[in-house]
JSON list of C-alpha atoms in Angstrom, two decimals:
[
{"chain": "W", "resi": 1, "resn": "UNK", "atom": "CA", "xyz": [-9.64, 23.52, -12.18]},
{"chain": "W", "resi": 2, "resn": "UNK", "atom": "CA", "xyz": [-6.68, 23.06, -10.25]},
{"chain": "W", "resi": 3, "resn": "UNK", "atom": "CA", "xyz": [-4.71, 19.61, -9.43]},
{"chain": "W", "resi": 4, "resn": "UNK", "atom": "CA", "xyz": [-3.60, 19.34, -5.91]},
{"chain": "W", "resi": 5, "resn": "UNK", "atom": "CA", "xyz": [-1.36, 16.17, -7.34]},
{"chain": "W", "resi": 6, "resn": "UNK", "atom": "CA", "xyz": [-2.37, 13.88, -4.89]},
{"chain": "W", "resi": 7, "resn": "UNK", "atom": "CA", "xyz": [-3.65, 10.67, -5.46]},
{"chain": "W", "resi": 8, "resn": "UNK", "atom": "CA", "xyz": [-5.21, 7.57, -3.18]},
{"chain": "W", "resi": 9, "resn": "UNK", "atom": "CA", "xyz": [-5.83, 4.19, -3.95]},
{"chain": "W", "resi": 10, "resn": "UNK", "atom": "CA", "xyz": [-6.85, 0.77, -2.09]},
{"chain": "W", "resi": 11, "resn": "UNK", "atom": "CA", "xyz": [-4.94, -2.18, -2.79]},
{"chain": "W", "resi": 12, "resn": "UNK", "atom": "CA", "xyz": [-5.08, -6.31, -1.90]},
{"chain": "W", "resi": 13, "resn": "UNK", "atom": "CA", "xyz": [-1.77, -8.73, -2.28]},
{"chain": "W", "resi": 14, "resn": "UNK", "atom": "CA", "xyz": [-2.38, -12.09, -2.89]},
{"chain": "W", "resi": 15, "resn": "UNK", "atom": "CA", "xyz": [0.19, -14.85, -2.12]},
{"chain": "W", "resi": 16, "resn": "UNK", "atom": "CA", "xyz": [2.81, -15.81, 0.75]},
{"chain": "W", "resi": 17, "resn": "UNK", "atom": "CA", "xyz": [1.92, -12.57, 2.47]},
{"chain": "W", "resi": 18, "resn": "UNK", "atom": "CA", "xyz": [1.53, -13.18, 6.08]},
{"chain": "W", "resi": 19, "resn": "UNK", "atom": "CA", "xyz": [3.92, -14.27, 9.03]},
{"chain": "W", "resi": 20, "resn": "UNK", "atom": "CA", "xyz": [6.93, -13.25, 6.01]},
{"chain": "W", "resi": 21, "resn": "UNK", "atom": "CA", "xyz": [6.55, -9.45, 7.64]},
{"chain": "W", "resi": 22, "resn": "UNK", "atom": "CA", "xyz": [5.13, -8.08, 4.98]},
{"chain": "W", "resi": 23, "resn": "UNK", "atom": "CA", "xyz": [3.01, -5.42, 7.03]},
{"chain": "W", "resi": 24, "resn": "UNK", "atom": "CA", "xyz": [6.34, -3.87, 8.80]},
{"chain": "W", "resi": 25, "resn": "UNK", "atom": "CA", "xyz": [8.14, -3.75, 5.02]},
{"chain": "W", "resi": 26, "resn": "UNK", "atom": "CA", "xyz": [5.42, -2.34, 3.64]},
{"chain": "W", "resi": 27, "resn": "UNK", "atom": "CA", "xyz": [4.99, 0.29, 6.44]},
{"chain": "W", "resi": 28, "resn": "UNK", "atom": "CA", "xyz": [8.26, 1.31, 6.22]},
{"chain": "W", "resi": 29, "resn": "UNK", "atom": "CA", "xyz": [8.36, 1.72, 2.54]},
{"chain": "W", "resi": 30, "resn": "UNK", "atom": "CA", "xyz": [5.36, 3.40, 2.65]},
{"chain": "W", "resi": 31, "resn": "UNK", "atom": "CA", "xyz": [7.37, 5.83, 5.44]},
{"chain": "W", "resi": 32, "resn": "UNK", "atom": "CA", "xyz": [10.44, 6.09, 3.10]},
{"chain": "W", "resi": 33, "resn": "UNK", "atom": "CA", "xyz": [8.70, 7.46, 0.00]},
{"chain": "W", "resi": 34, "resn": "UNK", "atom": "CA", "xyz": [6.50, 9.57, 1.82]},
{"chain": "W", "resi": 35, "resn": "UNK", "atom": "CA", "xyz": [3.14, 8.82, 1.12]},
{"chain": "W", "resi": 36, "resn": "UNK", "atom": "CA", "xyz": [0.12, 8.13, 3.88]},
{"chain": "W", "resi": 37, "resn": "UNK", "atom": "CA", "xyz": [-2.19, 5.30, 4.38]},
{"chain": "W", "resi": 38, "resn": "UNK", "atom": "CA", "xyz": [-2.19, 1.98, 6.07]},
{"chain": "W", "resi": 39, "resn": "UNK", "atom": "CA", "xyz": [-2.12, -1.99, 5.98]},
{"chain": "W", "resi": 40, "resn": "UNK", "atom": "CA", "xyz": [-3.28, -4.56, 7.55]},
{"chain": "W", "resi": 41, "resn": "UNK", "atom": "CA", "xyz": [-3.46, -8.68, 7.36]},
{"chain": "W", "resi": 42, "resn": "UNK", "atom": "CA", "xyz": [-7.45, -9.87, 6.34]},
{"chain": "W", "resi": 43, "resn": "UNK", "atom": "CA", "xyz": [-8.98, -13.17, 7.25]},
{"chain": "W", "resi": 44, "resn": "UNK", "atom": "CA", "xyz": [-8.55, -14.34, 3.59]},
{"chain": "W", "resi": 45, "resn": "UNK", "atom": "CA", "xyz": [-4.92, -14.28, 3.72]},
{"chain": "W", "resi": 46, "resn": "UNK", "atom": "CA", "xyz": [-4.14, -11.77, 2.00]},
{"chain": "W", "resi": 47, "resn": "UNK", "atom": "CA", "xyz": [-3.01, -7.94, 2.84]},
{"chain": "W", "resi": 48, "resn": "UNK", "atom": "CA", "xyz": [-4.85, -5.02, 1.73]},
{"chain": "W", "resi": 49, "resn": "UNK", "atom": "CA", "xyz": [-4.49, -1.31, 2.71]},
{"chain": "W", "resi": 50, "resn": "UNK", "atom": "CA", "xyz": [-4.91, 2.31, 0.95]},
{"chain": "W", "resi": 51, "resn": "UNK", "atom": "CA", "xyz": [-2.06, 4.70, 0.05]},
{"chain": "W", "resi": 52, "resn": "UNK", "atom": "CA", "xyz": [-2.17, 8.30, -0.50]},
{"chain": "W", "resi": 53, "resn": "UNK", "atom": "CA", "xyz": [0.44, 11.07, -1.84]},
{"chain": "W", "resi": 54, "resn": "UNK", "atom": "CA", "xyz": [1.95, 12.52, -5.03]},
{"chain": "W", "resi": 55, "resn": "UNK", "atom": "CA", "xyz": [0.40, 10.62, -8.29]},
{"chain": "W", "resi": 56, "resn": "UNK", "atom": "CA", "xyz": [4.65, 9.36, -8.94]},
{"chain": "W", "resi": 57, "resn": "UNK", "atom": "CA", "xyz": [4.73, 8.20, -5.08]},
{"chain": "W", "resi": 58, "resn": "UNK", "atom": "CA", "xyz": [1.74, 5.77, -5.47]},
{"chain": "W", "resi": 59, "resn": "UNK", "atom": "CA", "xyz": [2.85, 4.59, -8.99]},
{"chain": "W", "resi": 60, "resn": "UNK", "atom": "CA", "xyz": [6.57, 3.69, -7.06]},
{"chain": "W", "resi": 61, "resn": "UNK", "atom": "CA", "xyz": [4.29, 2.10, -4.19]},
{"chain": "W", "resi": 62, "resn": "UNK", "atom": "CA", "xyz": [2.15, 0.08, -6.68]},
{"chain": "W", "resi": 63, "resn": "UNK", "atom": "CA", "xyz": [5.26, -1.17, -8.10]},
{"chain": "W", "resi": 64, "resn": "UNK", "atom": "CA", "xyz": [6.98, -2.29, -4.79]},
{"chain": "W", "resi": 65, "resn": "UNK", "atom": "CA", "xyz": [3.68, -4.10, -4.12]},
{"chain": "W", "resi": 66, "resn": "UNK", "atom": "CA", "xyz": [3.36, -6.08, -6.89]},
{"chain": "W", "resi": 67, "resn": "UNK", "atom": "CA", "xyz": [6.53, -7.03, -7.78]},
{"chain": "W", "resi": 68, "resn": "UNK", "atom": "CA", "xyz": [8.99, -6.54, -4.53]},
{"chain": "W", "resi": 69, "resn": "UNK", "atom": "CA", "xyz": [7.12, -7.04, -0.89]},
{"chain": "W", "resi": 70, "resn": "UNK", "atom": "CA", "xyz": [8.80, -8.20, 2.05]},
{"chain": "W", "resi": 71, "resn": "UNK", "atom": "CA", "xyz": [11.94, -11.04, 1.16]},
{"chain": "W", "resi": 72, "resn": "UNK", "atom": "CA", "xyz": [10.66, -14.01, 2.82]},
{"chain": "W", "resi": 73, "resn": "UNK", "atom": "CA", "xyz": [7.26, -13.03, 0.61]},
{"chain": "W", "resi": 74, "resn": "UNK", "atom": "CA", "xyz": [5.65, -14.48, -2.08]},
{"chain": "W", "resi": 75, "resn": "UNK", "atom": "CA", "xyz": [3.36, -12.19, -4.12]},
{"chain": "W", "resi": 76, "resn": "UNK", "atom": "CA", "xyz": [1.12, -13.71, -6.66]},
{"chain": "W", "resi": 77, "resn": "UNK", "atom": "CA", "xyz": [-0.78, -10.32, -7.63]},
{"chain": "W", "resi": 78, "resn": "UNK", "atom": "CA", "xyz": [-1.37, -7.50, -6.56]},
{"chain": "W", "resi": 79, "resn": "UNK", "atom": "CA", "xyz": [-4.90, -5.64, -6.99]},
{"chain": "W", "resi": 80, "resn": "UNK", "atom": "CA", "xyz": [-5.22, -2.05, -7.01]},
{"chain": "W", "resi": 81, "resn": "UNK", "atom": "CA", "xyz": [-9.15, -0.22, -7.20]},
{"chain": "W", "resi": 82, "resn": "UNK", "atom": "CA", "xyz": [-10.77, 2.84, -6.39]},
{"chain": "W", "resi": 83, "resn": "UNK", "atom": "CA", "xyz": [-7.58, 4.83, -7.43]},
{"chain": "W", "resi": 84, "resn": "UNK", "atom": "CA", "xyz": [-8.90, 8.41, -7.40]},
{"chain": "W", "resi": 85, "resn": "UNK", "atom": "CA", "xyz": [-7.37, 11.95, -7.03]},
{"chain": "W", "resi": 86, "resn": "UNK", "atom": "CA", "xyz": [-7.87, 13.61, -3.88]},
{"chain": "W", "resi": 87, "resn": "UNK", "atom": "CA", "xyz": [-7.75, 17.08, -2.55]},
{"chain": "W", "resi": 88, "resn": "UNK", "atom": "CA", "xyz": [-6.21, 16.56, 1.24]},
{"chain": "W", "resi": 89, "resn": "UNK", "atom": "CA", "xyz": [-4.60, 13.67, 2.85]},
{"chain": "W", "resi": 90, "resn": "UNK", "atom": "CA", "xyz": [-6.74, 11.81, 4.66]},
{"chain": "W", "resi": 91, "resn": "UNK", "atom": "CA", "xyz": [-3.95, 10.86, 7.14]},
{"chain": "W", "resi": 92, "resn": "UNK", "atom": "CA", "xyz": [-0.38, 12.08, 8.71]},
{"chain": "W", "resi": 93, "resn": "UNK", "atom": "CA", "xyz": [1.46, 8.91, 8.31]},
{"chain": "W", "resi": 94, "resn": "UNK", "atom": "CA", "xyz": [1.37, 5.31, 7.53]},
{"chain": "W", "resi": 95, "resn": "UNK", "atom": "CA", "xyz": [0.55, 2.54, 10.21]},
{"chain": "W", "resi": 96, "resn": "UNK", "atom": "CA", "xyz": [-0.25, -0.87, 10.25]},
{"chain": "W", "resi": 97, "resn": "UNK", "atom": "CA", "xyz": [-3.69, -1.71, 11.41]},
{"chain": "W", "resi": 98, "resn": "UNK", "atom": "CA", "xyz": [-4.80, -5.15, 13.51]}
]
C-alpha cells in the first residue's frame, strides 16, 4: 500500500486567543510552511481549524500552535483530534473563515 505522506488534522486553542490576531498569524504560518486548511474564531472563545500537508509540516504546525501563536496571545492548550492520513488535499491554500 502506498503512503501519499500527507496528513490532516483538526485542532482547538484554548486561552487569550481572540482580538490578539491570532487568526492572521496563524494563516500566515500556515502559508509559510506550506500546508492547507483553515481557522476561524468559535463562540466559546477559542480558535479551532484543520490543517493538511506533509506528516513533518503538521507536526511543525502543531508545535507553533501550542506553544508559539500570535505575540499578544495567550495559549493555555492546544487540542489536536481526528489526525488521519489522507490521500489528496482537500484544499489549495489556507484562509481564515468568519
Amino acid at each position: 500500500m502506498a503512503s501519499s505522506g500527507l496528513w490532516a488534522l483538526d485542532y482547538e486553542v484554548h486561552g487569550d486567543v481572540q482580538g490578539v490576531f491570532f487568526r492572521k498569524y496563524t494563516e500566515d504560518q500556515g502559508k509559510k510552511l506550506g500546508v492547507v486548511g483553515w481557522v476561524k474564531n468559535t463562540s466559546r472563545g477559542t480558535v479551532t481549524g484543520q490543517v493538511q500537508g506533509p506528516k513533518e509540516k503538521i507536526e511543525i504546525m502543531k508545535n507553533w500552535l501550542r506553544n508559539v501563536g500570535s505575540p499578544m496571545s495567550r495559549i493555555d492548550r492546544a487540542v489536536f483530534s481526528n489526525e488521519r492520513e489522507i490521500s489528496t488535499l482537500e484544499f489549495s491554500n489556507f484562509t481564515t473563515k468568519y
